[in-house]
Coordinates of C-alpha atoms in Angstrom, one line a residue:
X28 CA 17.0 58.2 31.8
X29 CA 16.1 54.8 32.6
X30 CA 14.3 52.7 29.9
X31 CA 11.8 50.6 31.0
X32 CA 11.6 46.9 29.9
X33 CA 7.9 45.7 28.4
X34 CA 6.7 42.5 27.5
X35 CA 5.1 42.0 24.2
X36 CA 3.2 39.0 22.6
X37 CA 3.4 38.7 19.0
X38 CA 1.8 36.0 16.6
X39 CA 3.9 34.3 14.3
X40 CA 2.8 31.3 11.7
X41 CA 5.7 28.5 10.9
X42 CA 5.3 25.0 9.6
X43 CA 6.0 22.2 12.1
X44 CA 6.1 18.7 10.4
X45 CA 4.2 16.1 12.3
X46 CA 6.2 12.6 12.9
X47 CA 3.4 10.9 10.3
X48 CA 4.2 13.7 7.7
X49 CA 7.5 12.8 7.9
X50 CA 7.1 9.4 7.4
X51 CA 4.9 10.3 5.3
X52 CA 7.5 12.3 2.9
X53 CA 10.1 9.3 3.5
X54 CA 7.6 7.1 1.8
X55 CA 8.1 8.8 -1.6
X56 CA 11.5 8.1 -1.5
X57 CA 11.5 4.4 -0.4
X58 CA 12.1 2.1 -3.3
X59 CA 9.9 -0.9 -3.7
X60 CA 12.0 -3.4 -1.6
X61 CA 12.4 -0.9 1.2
X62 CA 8.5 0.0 0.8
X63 CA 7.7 -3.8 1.2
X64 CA 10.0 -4.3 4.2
X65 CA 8.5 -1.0 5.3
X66 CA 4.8 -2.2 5.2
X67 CA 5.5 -5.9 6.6
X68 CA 6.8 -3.9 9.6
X69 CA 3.5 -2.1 9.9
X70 CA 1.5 -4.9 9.0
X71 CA 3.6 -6.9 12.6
X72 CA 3.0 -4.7 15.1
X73 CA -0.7 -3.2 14.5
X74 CA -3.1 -6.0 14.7
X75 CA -5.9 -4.2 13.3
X76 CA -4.0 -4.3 9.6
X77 CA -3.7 -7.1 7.0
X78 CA -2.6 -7.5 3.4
X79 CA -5.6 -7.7 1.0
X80 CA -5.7 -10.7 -1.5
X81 CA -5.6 -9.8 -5.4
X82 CA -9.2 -9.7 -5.0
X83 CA -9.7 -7.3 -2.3
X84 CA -10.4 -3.9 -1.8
X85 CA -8.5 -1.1 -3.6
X86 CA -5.9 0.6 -1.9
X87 CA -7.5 4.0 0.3
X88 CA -11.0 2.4 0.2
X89 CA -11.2 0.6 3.7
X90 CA -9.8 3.9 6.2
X91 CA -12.7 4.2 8.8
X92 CA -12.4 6.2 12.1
X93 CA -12.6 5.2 15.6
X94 CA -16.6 5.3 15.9
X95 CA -17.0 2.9 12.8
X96 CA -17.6 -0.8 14.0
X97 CA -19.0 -2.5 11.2
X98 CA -18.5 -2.6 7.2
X99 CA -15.3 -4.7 6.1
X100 CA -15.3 -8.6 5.7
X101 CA -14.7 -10.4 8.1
X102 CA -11.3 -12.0 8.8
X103 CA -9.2 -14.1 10.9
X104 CA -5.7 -12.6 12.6
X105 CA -2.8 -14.3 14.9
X106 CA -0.8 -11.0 15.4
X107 CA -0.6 -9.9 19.1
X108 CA -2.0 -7.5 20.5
X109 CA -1.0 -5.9 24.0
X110 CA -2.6 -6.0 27.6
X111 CA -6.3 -7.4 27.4
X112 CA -6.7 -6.6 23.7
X113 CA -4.7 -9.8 22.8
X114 CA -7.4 -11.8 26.1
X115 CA -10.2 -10.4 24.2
X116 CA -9.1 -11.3 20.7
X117 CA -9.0 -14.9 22.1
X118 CA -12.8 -14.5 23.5
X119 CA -13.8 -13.3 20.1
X120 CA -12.5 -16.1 18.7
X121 CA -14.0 -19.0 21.1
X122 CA -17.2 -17.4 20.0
X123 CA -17.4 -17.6 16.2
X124 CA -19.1 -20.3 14.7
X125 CA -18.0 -19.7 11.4
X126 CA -15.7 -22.7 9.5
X127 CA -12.7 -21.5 8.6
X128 CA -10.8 -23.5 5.3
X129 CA -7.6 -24.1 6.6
X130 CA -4.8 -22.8 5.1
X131 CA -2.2 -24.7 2.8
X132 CA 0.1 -25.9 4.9
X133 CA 2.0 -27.3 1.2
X134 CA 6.2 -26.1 1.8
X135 CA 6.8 -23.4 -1.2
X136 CA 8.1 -24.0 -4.2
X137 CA 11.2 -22.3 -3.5
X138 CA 12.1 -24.8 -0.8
X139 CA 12.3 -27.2 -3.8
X140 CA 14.8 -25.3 -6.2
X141 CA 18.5 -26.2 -6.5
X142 CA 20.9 -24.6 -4.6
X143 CA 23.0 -22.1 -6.3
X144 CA 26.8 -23.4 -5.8
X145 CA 28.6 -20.7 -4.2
X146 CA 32.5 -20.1 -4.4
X147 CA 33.4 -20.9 -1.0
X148 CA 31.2 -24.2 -1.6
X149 CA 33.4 -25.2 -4.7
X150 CA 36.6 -24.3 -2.4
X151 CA 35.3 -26.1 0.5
X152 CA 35.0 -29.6 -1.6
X153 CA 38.2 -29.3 -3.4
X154 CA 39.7 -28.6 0.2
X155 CA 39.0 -31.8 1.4
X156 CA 39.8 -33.7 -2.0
X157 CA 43.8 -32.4 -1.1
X158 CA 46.0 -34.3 0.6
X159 CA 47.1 -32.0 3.3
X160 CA 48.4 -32.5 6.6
X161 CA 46.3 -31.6 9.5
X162 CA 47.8 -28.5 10.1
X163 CA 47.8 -27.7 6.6
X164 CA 44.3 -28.4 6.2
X165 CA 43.9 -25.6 9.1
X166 CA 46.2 -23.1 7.4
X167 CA 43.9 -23.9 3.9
X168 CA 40.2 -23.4 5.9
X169 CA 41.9 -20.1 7.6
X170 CA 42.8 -19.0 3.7
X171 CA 39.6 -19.7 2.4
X172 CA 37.5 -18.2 5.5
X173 CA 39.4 -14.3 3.6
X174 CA 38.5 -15.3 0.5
X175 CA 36.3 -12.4 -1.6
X176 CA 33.4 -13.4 -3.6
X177 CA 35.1 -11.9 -6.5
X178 CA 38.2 -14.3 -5.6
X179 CA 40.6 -12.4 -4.4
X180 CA 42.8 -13.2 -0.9
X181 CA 42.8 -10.1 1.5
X182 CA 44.7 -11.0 4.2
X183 CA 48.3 -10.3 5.3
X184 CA 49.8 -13.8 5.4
X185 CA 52.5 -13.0 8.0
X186 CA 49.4 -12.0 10.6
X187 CA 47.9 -14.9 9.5
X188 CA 51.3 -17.0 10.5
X189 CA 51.4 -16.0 14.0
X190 CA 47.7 -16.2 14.2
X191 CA 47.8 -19.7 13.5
X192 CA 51.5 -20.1 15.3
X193 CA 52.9 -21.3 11.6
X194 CA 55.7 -20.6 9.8
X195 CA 55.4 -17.9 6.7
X196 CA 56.7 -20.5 4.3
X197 CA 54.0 -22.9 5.2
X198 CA 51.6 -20.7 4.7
X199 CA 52.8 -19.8 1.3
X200 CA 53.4 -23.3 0.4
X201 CA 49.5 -23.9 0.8
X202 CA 48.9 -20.9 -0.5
X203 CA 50.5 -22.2 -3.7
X204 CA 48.6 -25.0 -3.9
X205 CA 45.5 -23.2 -3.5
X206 CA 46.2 -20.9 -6.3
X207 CA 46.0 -24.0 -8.4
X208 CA 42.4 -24.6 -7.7
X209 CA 39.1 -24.2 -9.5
X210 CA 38.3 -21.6 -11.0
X211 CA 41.7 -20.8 -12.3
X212 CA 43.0 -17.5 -10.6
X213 CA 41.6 -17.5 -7.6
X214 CA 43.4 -16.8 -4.1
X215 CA 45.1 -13.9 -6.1
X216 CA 46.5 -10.8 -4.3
X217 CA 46.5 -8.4 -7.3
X218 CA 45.2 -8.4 -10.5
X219 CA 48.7 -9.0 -12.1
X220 CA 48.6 -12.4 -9.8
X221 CA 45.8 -13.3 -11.0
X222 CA 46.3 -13.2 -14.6
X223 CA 50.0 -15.1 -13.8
X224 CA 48.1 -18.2 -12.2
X225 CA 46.0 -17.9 -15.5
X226 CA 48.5 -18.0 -17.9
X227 CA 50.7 -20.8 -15.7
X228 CA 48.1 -23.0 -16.3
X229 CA 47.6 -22.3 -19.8
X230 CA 51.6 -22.8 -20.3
X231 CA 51.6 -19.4 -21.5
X232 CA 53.5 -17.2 -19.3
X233 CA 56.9 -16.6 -21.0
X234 CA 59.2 -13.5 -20.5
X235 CA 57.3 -11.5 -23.0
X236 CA 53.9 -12.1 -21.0
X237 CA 55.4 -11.7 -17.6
X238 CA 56.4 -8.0 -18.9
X239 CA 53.3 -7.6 -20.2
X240 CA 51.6 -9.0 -17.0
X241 CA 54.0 -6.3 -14.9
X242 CA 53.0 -3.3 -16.8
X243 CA 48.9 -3.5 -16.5
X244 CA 49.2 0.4 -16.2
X245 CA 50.4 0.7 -20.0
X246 CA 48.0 -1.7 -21.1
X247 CA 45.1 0.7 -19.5
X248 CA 46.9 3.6 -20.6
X249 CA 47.2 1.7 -24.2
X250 CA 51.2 2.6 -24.6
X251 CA 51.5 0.3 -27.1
X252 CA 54.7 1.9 -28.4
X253 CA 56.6 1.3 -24.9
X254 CA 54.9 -2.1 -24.2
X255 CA 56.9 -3.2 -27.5
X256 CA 59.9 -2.2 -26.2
X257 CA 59.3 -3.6 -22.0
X258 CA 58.0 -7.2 -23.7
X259 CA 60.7 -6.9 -26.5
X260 CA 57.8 -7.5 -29.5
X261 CA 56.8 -6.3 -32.3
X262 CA 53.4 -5.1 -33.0
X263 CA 52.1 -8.9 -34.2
X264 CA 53.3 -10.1 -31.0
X265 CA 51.8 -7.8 -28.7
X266 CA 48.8 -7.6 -30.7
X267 CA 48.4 -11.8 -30.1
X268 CA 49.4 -11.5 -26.2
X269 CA 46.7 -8.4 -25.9
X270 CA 44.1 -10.8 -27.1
X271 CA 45.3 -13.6 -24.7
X272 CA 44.6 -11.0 -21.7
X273 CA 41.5 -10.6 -23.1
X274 CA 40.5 -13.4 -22.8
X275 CA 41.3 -14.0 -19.0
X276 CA 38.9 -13.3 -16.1
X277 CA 40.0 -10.9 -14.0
X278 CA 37.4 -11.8 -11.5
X279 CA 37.1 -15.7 -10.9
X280 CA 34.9 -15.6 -8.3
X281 CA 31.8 -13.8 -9.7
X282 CA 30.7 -16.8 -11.9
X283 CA 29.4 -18.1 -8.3
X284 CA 26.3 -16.6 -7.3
X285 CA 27.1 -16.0 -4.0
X286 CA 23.3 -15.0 -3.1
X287 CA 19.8 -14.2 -4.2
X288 CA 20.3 -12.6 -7.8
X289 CA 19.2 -8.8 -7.6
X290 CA 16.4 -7.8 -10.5
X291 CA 15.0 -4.2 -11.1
X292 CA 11.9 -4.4 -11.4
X293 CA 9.7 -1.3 -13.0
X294 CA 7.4 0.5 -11.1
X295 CA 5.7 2.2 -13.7
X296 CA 4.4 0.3 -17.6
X297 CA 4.1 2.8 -20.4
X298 CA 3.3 1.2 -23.3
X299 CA 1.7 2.5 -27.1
X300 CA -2.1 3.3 -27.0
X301 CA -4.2 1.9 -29.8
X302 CA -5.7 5.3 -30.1
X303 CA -2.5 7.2 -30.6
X304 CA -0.3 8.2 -27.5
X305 CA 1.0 6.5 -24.4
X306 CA -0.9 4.1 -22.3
X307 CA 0.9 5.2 -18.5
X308 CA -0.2 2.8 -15.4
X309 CA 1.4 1.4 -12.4
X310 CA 3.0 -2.2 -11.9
X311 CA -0.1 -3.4 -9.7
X312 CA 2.3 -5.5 -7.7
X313 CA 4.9 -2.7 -7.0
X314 CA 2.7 -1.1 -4.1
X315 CA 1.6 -3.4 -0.4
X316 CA -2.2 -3.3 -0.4
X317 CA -3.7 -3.6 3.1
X318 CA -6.9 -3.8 4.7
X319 CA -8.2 -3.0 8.3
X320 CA -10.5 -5.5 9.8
X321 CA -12.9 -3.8 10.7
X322 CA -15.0 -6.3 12.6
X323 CA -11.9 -7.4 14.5
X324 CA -11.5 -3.7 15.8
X325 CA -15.7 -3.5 16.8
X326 CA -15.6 -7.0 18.3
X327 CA -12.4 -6.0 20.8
X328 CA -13.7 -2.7 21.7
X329 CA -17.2 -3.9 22.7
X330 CA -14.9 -6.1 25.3
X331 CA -12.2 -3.4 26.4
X332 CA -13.0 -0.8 29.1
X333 CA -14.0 2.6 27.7
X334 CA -10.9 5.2 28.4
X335 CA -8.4 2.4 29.4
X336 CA -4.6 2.2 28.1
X337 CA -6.5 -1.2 26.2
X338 CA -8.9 1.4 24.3
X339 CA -6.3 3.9 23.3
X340 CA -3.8 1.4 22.0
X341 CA -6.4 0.4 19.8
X342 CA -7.3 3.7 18.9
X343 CA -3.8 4.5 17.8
X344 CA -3.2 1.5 15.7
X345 CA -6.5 2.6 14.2
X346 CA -5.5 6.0 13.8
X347 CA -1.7 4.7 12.3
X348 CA -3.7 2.2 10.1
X349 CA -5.6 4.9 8.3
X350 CA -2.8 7.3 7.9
X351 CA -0.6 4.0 6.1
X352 CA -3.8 3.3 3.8
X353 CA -4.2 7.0 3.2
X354 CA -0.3 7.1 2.5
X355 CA 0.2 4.8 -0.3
X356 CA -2.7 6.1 -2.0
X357 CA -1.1 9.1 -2.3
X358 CA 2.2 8.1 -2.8
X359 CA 1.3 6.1 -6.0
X360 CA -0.5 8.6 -6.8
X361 CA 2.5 10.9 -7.1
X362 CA 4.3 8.8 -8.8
X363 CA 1.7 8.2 -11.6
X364 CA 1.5 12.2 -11.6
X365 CA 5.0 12.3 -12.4
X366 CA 5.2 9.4 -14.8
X367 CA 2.9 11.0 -16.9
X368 CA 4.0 14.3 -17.0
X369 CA 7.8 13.0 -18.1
X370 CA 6.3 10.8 -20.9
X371 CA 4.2 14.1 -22.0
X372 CA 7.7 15.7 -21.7
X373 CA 9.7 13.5 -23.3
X374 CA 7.1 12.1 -26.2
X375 CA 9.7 12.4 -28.6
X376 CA 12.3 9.9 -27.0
X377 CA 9.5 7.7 -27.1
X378 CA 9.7 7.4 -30.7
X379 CA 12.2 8.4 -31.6
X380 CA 14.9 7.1 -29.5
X381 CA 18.0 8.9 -27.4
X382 CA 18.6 11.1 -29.8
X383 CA 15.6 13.2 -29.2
X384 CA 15.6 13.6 -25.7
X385 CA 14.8 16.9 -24.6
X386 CA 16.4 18.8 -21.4
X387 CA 14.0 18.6 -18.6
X388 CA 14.9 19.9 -14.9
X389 CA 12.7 19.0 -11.8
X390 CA 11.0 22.4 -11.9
X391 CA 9.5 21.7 -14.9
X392 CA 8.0 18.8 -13.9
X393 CA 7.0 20.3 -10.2
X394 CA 5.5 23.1 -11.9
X395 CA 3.0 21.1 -14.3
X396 CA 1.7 18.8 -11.9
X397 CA 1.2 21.5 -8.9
X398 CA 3.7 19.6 -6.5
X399 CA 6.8 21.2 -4.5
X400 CA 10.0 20.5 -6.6
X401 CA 11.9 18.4 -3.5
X402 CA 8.3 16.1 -4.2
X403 CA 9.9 15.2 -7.4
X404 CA 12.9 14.5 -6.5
X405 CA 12.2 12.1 -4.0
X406 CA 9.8 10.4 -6.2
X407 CA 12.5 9.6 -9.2
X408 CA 14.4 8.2 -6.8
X409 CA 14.8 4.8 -7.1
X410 CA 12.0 4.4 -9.4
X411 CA 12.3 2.7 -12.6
X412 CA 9.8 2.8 -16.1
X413 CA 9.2 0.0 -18.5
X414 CA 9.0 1.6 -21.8
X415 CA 9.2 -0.3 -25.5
X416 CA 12.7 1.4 -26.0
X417 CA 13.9 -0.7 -22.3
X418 CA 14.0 -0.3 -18.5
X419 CA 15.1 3.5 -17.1
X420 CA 15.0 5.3 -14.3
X421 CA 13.1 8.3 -13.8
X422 CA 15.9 10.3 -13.3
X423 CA 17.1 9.4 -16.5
X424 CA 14.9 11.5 -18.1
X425 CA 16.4 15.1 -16.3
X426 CA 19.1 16.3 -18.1
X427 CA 20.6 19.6 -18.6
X428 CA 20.2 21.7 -21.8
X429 CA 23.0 22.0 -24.4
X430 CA 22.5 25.8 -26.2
X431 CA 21.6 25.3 -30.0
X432 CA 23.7 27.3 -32.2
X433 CA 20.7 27.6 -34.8
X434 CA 18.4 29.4 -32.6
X435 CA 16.4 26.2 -32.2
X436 CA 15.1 23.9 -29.2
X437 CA 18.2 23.0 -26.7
X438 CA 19.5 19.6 -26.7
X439 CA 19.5 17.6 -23.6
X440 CA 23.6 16.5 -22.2
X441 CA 22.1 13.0 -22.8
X442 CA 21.2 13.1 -26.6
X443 CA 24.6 15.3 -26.6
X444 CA 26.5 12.3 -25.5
X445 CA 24.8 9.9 -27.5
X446 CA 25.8 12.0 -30.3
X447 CA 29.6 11.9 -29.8
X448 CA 29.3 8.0 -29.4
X449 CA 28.1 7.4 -32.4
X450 CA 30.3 9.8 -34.3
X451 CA 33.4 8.2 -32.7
X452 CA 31.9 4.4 -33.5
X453 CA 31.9 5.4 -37.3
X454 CA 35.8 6.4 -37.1
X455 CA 37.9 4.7 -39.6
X456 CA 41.5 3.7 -39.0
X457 CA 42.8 6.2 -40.8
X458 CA 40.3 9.3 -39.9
X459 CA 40.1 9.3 -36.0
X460 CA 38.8 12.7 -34.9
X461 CA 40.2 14.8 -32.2
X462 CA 37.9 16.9 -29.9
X463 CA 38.1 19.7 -31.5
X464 CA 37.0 18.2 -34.4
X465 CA 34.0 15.9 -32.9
X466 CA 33.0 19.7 -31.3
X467 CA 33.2 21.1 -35.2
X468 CA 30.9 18.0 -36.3
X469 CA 28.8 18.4 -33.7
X470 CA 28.5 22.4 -34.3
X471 CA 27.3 21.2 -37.9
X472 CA 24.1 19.5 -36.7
X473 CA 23.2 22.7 -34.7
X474 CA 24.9 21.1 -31.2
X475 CA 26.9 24.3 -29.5
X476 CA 29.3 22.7 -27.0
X477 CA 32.8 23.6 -26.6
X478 CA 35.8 21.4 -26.9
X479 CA 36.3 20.6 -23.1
X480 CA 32.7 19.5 -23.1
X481 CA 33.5 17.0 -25.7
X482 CA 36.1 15.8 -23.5
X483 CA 34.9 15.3 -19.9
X484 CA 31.6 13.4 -22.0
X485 CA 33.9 11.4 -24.1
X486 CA 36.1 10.5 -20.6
X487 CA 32.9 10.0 -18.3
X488 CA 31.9 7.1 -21.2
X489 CA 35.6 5.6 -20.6
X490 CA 36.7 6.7 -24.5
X491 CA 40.0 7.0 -25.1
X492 CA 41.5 10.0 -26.5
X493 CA 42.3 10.5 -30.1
X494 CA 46.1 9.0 -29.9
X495 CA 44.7 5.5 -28.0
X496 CA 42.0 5.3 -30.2
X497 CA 44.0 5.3 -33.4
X498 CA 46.9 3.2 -31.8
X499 CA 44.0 0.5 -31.0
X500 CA 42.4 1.1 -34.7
X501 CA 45.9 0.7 -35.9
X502 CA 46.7 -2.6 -34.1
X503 CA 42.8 -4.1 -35.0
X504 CA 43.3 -3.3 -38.2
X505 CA 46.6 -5.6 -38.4
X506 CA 44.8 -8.5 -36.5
X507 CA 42.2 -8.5 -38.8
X508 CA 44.3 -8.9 -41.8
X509 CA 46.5 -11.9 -40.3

């Protein structure tokens, strides 16, 4: 029997996410630099956008739609424009009568500040100070053009030989000499390098400190037993030369700024309310505010051909200005959303400190303020609050729950590791707790964790165990009493 074949039409609904509610969604994620850049990009190519002064319109107020012509203050623009819009623009302009103040034309401050010395700027100078010989004095520049900011040479100096069609020994000649330059250490290849070229200048590197020096791994480890026996000391010795490392930099080079220091700068203030509470609010310089000129978009439109590529361009920059003004209105609105709901969460860090923060997942938060959970997630990111008790991020504030072993409230992993810190910072010399034990004292205050908890918290907050911990205690305790 033959089957015949039959067309059928069937209506199905699925979600398809425009290009602006993608962008959209990627806002909520950008952080405030990246937002700023963001906006300044926006604000280049779409002539009918400006920023607004302190004093101008709020954010969202000024979106109007394409049969608006009249209604915002009047300003002044130099960003192009395409086709005739940018001929008209120039009309408009040949027609207003209006004086204009000019603009300060004073250089900014920052043009005046001193330069921040760099590393390679110290380098440079000494460079030409030494007496080297012309081809030296290229081998040195070549050296120096590989040097890290931290200070450290990366560069294989036998490549660098043929490169520069020199011998390997006169290479390492001037590298020598450039080992002995300001800041000491720098132009090292290891770490163990670098703390030799310390200690040669300090007069200080005998056998003792050169075994020392070779066995960095034991020192991290803190085998204090076998670095007796490799330096051939005894515990007063080692003890002294542990201090002397110490004391050395192991990265020369980041006492040079070698650009623009980076700041973090909170997004969102929460600060006590007279009336009891939390006083929540957004850093009003965090978010871009911009404005569309309005009169600039009637005036070019009343010269441009109706239905012409001119008209439609302007019509999409309008269209794109709107949805960027309707954008970060809703993105700081999210945020502020979100803010307040983790300070309502997490009231009793507030006042109380770490100790009390409470275990807090992104559904939680999603839930209370109506918003999909991925919402959240993008909106923590990268976002920082100013609170009394110091700068965090809001990511900080979702932790996972530790199970109380009193039938009470869970304890967040945070206030959990908080917890073992400070039980391992009142240790004595002579009572250092293992992790069972930190698990048992932690069991007492109604914290259920398990031993291997204990440890992969202590570890991720770069403790040492048990044995390193007394072995340090141990050789503390004898510095202190010399």
């Amino acid at each position: 029997m033959l089957s015949s074949a039959r067309l059928l039409q069937r209506q199905k609904q699925s979600m398809v996410a425009s290009p602006q509610l993608i962008e959209s969604i990627r806002l909520l994620q950008l952080a405030r630099a990246e937002l700023h850049q963001f906006v300044e990009q926006e604000l280049e190519k779409n002539p009918l956008l400006e920023p607004a002064s302190n004093d101008g319109e709020a954010l969202g107020d000024v979106p109007i739609s394409a049969d608006q012509s009249t209604g915002a203050r009047e300003k002044d623009t130099d960003r192009p424009t395409s086709g005739a819009a940018a001929e008209r623009l120039g009309e408009w302009k040949s027609l207003r009568n209006t004086t204009n103040t000019p603009a300060d034309s004073r250089p900014a401050l920052d043009e005046f500040a001193a330069c921040t010395e760099t590393l390679h700027d110290r380098v440079a100078g000494q460079i030409a100070l030494t007496a080297f010989t012309p081809q030296e004095r290229l081998i040195a520049g070549e050296l120096a053009a590989h040097l890290e900011d931290t200070g450290y040479l990366r560069v294989d100096l036998v490549e660098l030989a043929g490169k520069l069609d020199a011998r390997e020994t006169d290479v390492e000649r001037v590298l020598a000499t450039l080992q002995q330059f300001d800041p000491p250490g720098i132009f090292a290849r290891t770490l163990s390098e670098c703390l030799e070229i310390q200690l040669r200048q300090r007069d200080r590197f005998d056998p003792a400190m050169a075994a020392l020096v070779a066995n960095l791994e034991m020192v991290a480890r803190r085998d204090f037993q076998a670095l007796k026996q490799h330096c051939c000391v005894d515990e007063e010795d080692l003890l002294e030369m542990l201090h002397e490392i110490r004391a050395l930099d192991p990265k020369p080079g980041n006492r040079f700024q070698s650009g623009a220091p980076e700041s973090i700068i909170p997004d969102v203030w929460v600060t006590p309310s007279p009336g009891g509470g939390w006083q929540i609010e957004l850093d009003p310089d965090a978010l871009p505010k911009v404005l569309i000129n309005q009169t600039y978009f009637a005036e070019v439109s009343r010269h441009t051909v109706q239905n012409s590529k001119d008209q439609a361009f302007l019509n999409e920059c309008l269209q794109n200005a709107n949805w960027l003004i309707r954008s970060l209105d809703q993105r700081a609105k999210t945020i502020l959303k979100v803010a307040t709901e983790i300070v309502r969460q997490q009231d009793a860090f507030f006042q109380h400190g770490v100790a009390h923060l409470r275990p807090l997942n992104l559904r939680t938060v999603a839930e209370a303020i109506n918003v999909h959970e991925s919402t959240v997630s993008r909106v923590t990111s990268n976002k920082y609050m100013l609170t009394p008790r110091g700068v965090f991020e809001l990511k900080y504030f979702f932790t996972v729950a530790i199970a109380s072993c009193q039938g009470g409230d869970a304890h967040s992993a945070e206030a959990v590791r908080h917890r073992i810190k400070a039980i391992i910072a009142q240790e004595s010399p002579g009572d250092v707790l293992s992790d069972d034990e930190i698990a048992v004292r932690l069991k007492e205050t109604g914290i259920n964790v398990a031993r291997r908890t204990v440890t992969k918290y202590r570890e991720a907050m770069n403790i040492p165990s048990s044995v390193g911990r007394r072995r340090e205690k141990r050789l503390w305790l004898i510095g202190d009493q010399d």
